[in-house]
Amino acid sequence: MAKQYDILFRLLMLGDSGVGKTSMLRSFTDSDFESSHISTIGVDFKMKTLEMDGLKVRVQIWDTAGQERYKTITKQYYRRAQSIVFKHLCYPLPIELLFCLHQLPCVVLQFAPHQVQNILVGNKSDEQLNRQVPLELGVKLATSYGMDFFETSASANHNINESFTRATKLVLQAHKSDIDNLIGSLDEYLDRVDLQEESPSSPQAECGSQRTCAC
Ligand SMILES: Nc1nc2c(ncn2[C@@H]2O[C@H](COP(=O)(O)OP(=O)(O)OP(=O)(O)O)[C@@H](O)[C@H]2O)c(=O)[nH]1
């Protein structure tokens, strides 16, 4: 059976309730959009496989509840993520809220692993009439944390693939040498197994030669 994937990464989405985390995930994995808001309880996840740098990369994307009362649960997942997608720039929000968000990456990074890769996303970019956060501010905030920034729309399926693919790519780059080493030792192991199978002393080879003799 063909290998389903070569490597698995975990991506975590964080952001206030209603910013569109579940919608982005559905748009990415199911090309679907739901206009009603059903709040996530605790943590949910979906999977998708991407082809990248000759590898099949399986991404497990955790969708966390934005509601305050689930914060203790969602915090436990920071540690296990290789990438965090911050979705705190919800465009219909008043601009003052943006400044509270400066706190968030610092808090998260205390709990997340050292090598965690982060991107910042401003969702609902289709709601241009309600826009209260200019693009430049999003870019500035992301730059101050050394993150990439994407404006997305789950409803218009804009920049959804691009943002998840970028987060995955960053993780792949960050773990490149570990992955190369792993693949190197796996290739060596498979070569050794091939050699053993071809060797005349192996039971399979003997069995094969007996069959030849019988004919
Ligand atoms: N116009 C527009 N509406 C969106 C977009 N993304 C999500 N919404 C709407 O915003 C509301 C909240 O979306 P959700 O995806 O449930 O938000 P969430 O961040 O997962 O919320 P919690 O689970 O409570 O944390 C829903 O009514 C969605 O239809 C978007 O890109 N554009």
CSV table of C-alpha atoms and ligand atoms in Angstrom, one decimal:
chain,number,residue,atom,x,y,z
A,1,MET,CA,0.0,0.0,0.0
A,2,ALA,CA,1.3,3.5,-0.9
A,3,LYS,CA,2.6,5.5,2.0
A,4,GLN,CA,-0.1,8.0,3.1
A,5,TYR,CA,2.3,10.6,4.3
A,6,ASP,CA,6.0,11.1,5.2
A,7,ILE,CA,5.7,13.4,8.1
A,8,LEU,CA,3.1,14.9,10.4
A,9,PHE,CA,3.0,18.4,11.8
A,10,ARG,CA,0.6,19.9,14.3
A,11,LEU,CA,-0.7,23.4,13.7
A,12,LEU,CA,-2.7,25.3,16.3
A,13,MET,CA,-5.1,28.2,15.7
A,14,LEU,CA,-5.6,30.8,18.4
A,15,GLY,CA,-7.8,33.8,18.5
A,16,ASP,CA,-10.8,35.4,20.1
A,17,SER,CA,-14.3,33.9,19.8
A,18,GLY,CA,-15.9,34.7,16.4
A,19,VAL,CA,-12.8,35.7,14.5
A,20,GLY,CA,-13.3,32.8,12.1
A,21,LYS,CA,-10.9,30.0,13.2
A,22,THR,CA,-13.4,27.2,12.5
A,23,SER,CA,-14.5,28.8,9.2
A,24,MET,CA,-10.9,29.1,8.0
A,25,LEU,CA,-10.3,25.4,8.8
A,26,ARG,CA,-13.5,24.3,7.1
A,27,SER,CA,-12.6,26.3,4.1
A,28,PHE,CA,-9.1,24.8,4.0
A,29,THR,CA,-10.1,21.1,4.5
A,30,ASP,CA,-13.6,20.9,3.1
A,31,SER,CA,-13.9,24.0,0.8
A,32,ASP,CA,-17.0,24.8,2.8
A,33,PHE,CA,-18.4,27.9,4.6
A,34,GLU,CA,-21.0,28.1,7.3
A,35,SER,CA,-22.6,31.5,7.9
A,36,SER,CA,-23.8,30.8,11.5
A,37,HIS,CA,-21.5,30.9,14.5
A,38,ILE,CA,-21.4,27.8,16.5
A,39,SER,CA,-18.7,28.3,19.2
A,40,THR,CA,-16.1,25.6,19.4
A,41,ILE,CA,-16.1,23.7,22.8
A,42,GLY,CA,-12.5,23.1,24.0
A,43,VAL,CA,-10.5,21.9,21.0
A,44,ASP,CA,-11.4,20.3,17.7
A,45,PHE,CA,-9.1,19.2,14.8
A,46,LYS,CA,-9.0,18.4,11.1
A,47,MET,CA,-6.3,16.9,8.9
A,48,LYS,CA,-5.0,17.6,5.4
A,49,THR,CA,-2.1,16.3,3.4
A,50,LEU,CA,0.1,18.8,1.4
A,51,GLU,CA,2.9,18.0,-1.1
A,52,MET,CA,5.9,20.0,-0.2
A,53,ASP,CA,9.6,19.8,-1.2
A,54,GLY,CA,9.0,16.2,-2.4
A,55,LEU,CA,7.4,15.1,0.8
A,56,LYS,CA,3.8,14.3,1.8
A,57,VAL,CA,3.2,16.5,4.8
A,58,ARG,CA,0.2,15.6,6.9
A,59,VAL,CA,-1.0,18.6,8.9
A,60,GLN,CA,-3.2,18.1,11.9
A,61,ILE,CA,-4.8,21.5,12.6
A,62,TRP,CA,-6.2,22.1,16.0
A,63,ASP,CA,-9.0,24.6,16.2
A,64,THR,CA,-9.2,26.0,19.7
A,65,ALA,CA,-12.2,27.6,21.4
A,66,GLY,CA,-11.9,31.4,21.6
A,67,GLN,CA,-14.1,31.8,24.6
A,68,GLU,CA,-12.3,32.8,27.8
A,69,ARG,CA,-13.7,29.9,29.8
A,70,TYR,CA,-11.8,27.3,27.7
A,71,LYS,CA,-8.4,29.1,28.1
A,72,THR,CA,-7.1,26.5,30.6
A,73,ILE,CA,-7.8,23.7,28.2
A,74,THR,CA,-6.4,25.3,25.1
A,75,LYS,CA,-3.2,26.4,26.9
A,76,GLN,CA,-2.3,22.7,27.3
A,77,TYR,CA,-2.1,22.4,23.5
A,78,TYR,CA,0.5,25.1,23.0
A,79,ARG,CA,3.3,22.8,24.0
A,80,ARG,CA,2.5,20.2,21.4
A,81,ALA,CA,2.2,22.5,18.4
A,82,GLN,CA,4.9,23.0,15.8
A,83,SER,CA,3.1,26.1,14.4
A,84,ILE,CA,0.7,28.6,15.8
A,85,VAL,CA,-1.7,30.6,13.6
A,86,PHE,CA,-2.7,33.8,15.5
A,87,LYS,CA,-6.1,35.0,14.3
A,88,HIS,CA,-6.5,38.0,16.5
A,89,LEU,CA,-7.0,40.7,13.9
A,90,CYS,CA,-10.7,40.3,13.2
A,91,TYR,CA,-11.5,43.2,11.0
A,92,PRO,CA,-14.9,44.1,12.3
A,93,LEU,CA,-13.4,44.6,15.8
A,94,PRO,CA,-12.8,48.2,17.0
A,95,ILE,CA,-9.2,49.1,16.5
A,96,GLU,CA,-8.5,49.7,20.2
A,97,LEU,CA,-8.7,45.9,20.7
A,98,LEU,CA,-5.8,45.4,18.5
A,99,PHE,CA,-3.4,46.9,21.0
A,100,CYS,CA,-4.5,44.4,23.7
A,101,LEU,CA,-3.3,41.7,21.4
A,102,HIS,CA,0.3,42.6,21.8
A,103,GLN,CA,0.2,40.6,25.0
A,104,LEU,CA,-0.9,37.4,23.4
A,105,PRO,CA,2.1,36.2,21.5
A,106,CYS,CA,4.3,36.7,24.7
A,107,VAL,CA,1.9,34.7,26.8
A,108,VAL,CA,1.7,31.9,24.2
A,109,LEU,CA,5.4,31.7,23.6
A,110,GLN,CA,6.0,31.0,27.3
A,111,PHE,CA,4.1,27.8,26.9
A,112,ALA,CA,5.0,26.8,23.3
A,113,PRO,CA,8.1,24.8,22.3
A,114,HIS,CA,11.2,26.7,21.5
A,115,GLN,CA,11.1,26.1,17.8
A,116,VAL,CA,7.4,27.0,17.3
A,117,GLN,CA,6.7,28.9,14.1
A,118,ASN,CA,4.0,31.5,14.1
A,119,ILE,CA,2.1,33.5,11.6
A,120,LEU,CA,-0.5,36.3,12.1
A,121,VAL,CA,-3.8,36.3,10.2
A,122,GLY,CA,-6.4,39.0,9.8
A,123,ASN,CA,-9.6,37.2,8.8
A,124,LYS,CA,-12.9,38.6,7.2
A,125,SER,CA,-11.0,40.7,4.7
A,126,ASP,CA,-14.2,40.5,2.5
A,127,GLU,CA,-15.9,42.8,5.0
A,128,GLN,CA,-14.3,45.9,3.5
A,129,LEU,CA,-17.1,48.3,4.6
A,130,ASN,CA,-16.6,47.3,8.2
A,131,ARG,CA,-12.8,47.4,8.1
A,132,GLN,CA,-11.4,49.1,11.1
A,133,VAL,CA,-7.8,47.8,11.1
A,134,PRO,CA,-5.7,49.0,8.2
A,135,LEU,CA,-3.5,46.5,6.4
A,136,GLU,CA,-0.3,48.4,7.4
A,137,LEU,CA,-1.1,48.0,11.1
A,138,GLY,CA,-1.5,44.2,10.7
A,139,VAL,CA,1.8,44.1,8.9
A,140,LYS,CA,3.5,46.2,11.5
A,141,LEU,CA,2.3,44.1,14.4
A,142,ALA,CA,3.3,40.9,12.7
A,143,THR,CA,6.7,42.3,11.8
A,144,SER,CA,7.3,43.4,15.4
A,145,TYR,CA,7.0,39.7,16.4
A,146,GLY,CA,9.0,38.5,13.3
A,147,MET,CA,5.9,36.8,11.9
A,148,ASP,CA,4.4,36.6,8.4
A,149,PHE,CA,1.0,38.3,8.0
A,150,PHE,CA,-1.9,37.3,5.9
A,151,GLU,CA,-5.3,38.9,5.3
A,152,THR,CA,-7.8,36.1,4.7
A,153,SER,CA,-11.4,35.6,4.0
A,154,ALA,CA,-13.0,32.2,4.8
A,155,SER,CA,-16.2,33.2,3.1
A,156,ALA,CA,-14.5,34.2,-0.2
A,157,ASN,CA,-11.8,31.5,0.2
A,158,HIS,CA,-9.1,34.2,-0.1
A,159,ASN,CA,-5.5,33.4,1.1
A,160,ILE,CA,-6.7,30.4,3.1
A,161,ASN,CA,-4.5,27.8,1.4
A,162,GLU,CA,-1.7,30.3,1.3
A,163,SER,CA,-1.7,31.0,5.0
A,164,PHE,CA,-1.9,27.3,6.1
A,165,THR,CA,0.7,26.3,3.5
A,166,ARG,CA,3.1,29.1,4.7
A,167,ALA,CA,2.7,27.9,8.3
A,168,THR,CA,3.5,24.3,7.2
A,169,LYS,CA,6.4,25.5,5.1
A,170,LEU,CA,8.0,27.3,8.1
A,171,VAL,CA,7.8,24.2,10.2
A,172,LEU,CA,9.3,22.1,7.4
A,173,GLN,CA,12.2,24.6,7.1
A,174,ALA,CA,12.7,24.8,10.9
A,175,HIS,CA,13.0,21.0,11.1
A,176,LYS,CA,14.8,20.5,7.7
A,177,SER,CA,18.0,19.1,9.1
A,178,ASP,CA,16.2,16.7,11.5
A,179,ILE,CA,14.0,15.5,8.6
A,180,ASP,CA,17.0,15.0,6.3
A,181,ASN,CA,18.7,13.0,9.0
A,182,LEU,CA,15.7,10.9,9.6
A,183,ILE,CA,15.1,10.3,5.9
A,184,GLY,CA,18.8,9.5,5.4
A,185,SER,CA,18.8,6.8,8.1
A,186,LEU,CA,15.5,5.4,6.8
A,187,ASP,CA,17.0,5.1,3.3
A,188,GLU,CA,20.0,3.4,4.8
A,189,TYR,CA,17.8,1.0,6.7
A,190,LEU,CA,15.7,0.2,3.6
A,191,ASP,CA,18.9,-0.4,1.6
A,192,ARG,CA,20.1,-2.8,4.3
A,193,VAL,CA,16.8,-4.6,4.3
A,194,ASP,CA,16.9,-4.9,0.4
A,195,LEU,CA,20.4,-6.3,0.6
A,196,GLN,CA,19.4,-8.8,3.3
A,197,GLU,CA,16.5,-9.9,1.1
A,198,GLU,CA,18.7,-10.4,-1.9
A,199,SER,CA,21.4,-12.2,0.0
A,200,PRO,CA,21.4,-16.1,-0.7
A,201,SER,CA,21.5,-16.9,3.0
A,202,SER,CA,18.1,-15.2,3.7
A,203,PRO,CA,15.2,-17.6,4.0
A,204,GLN,CA,13.3,-15.8,1.2
A,205,ALA,CA,16.2,-16.2,-1.2
A,206,GLU,CA,16.6,-19.9,-0.3
A,207,CYS,CA,12.9,-20.4,-0.8
A,208,GLY,CA,13.1,-18.7,-4.2
A,209,SER,CA,16.1,-20.9,-5.3
A,210,GLN,CA,14.2,-24.1,-4.1
A,211,ARG,CA,11.3,-23.1,-6.3
A,212,THR,CA,13.6,-22.5,-9.2
A,213,CYS,CA,15.1,-26.0,-8.6
A,214,ALA,CA,11.7,-27.6,-8.5
A,215,CYS,CA,10.8,-26.3,-11.9
B,1,LIG,N1,-17.9,37.7,6.3
B,1,LIG,C1,-17.2,36.8,6.8
B,1,LIG,N2,-17.6,36.1,7.9
B,1,LIG,C2,-16.9,35.1,8.4
B,1,LIG,C3,-15.6,34.8,7.9
B,1,LIG,N3,-15.1,33.8,8.7
B,1,LIG,C4,-16.0,33.5,9.6
B,1,LIG,N4,-17.1,34.3,9.5
B,1,LIG,C5,-18.3,34.3,10.3
B,1,LIG,O1,-17.9,34.7,11.6
B,1,LIG,C6,-18.7,33.9,12.6
B,1,LIG,C7,-17.7,33.2,13.5
B,1,LIG,O2,-17.0,32.2,12.8
B,1,LIG,P1,-16.3,30.9,13.5
B,1,LIG,O3,-15.5,30.3,12.5
B,1,LIG,O4,-17.3,30.1,14.1
B,1,LIG,O5,-15.4,31.7,14.6
B,1,LIG,P2,-14.4,31.0,15.7
B,1,LIG,O6,-13.2,31.9,15.7
B,1,LIG,O7,-14.1,29.6,15.3
B,1,LIG,O8,-15.3,31.1,17.0
B,1,LIG,P3,-15.1,30.3,18.4
B,1,LIG,O9,-15.3,28.8,18.1
B,1,LIG,O10,-16.2,30.8,19.3
B,1,LIG,O11,-13.8,30.5,19.0
B,1,LIG,C8,-19.6,32.9,11.8
B,1,LIG,O12,-20.8,33.5,11.7
B,1,LIG,C9,-18.9,32.9,10.4
B,1,LIG,O13,-19.8,32.6,9.4
B,1,LIG,C10,-15.1,35.6,6.8
B,1,LIG,O14,-14.0,35.4,6.2
B,1,LIG,N5,-15.9,36.5,6.3
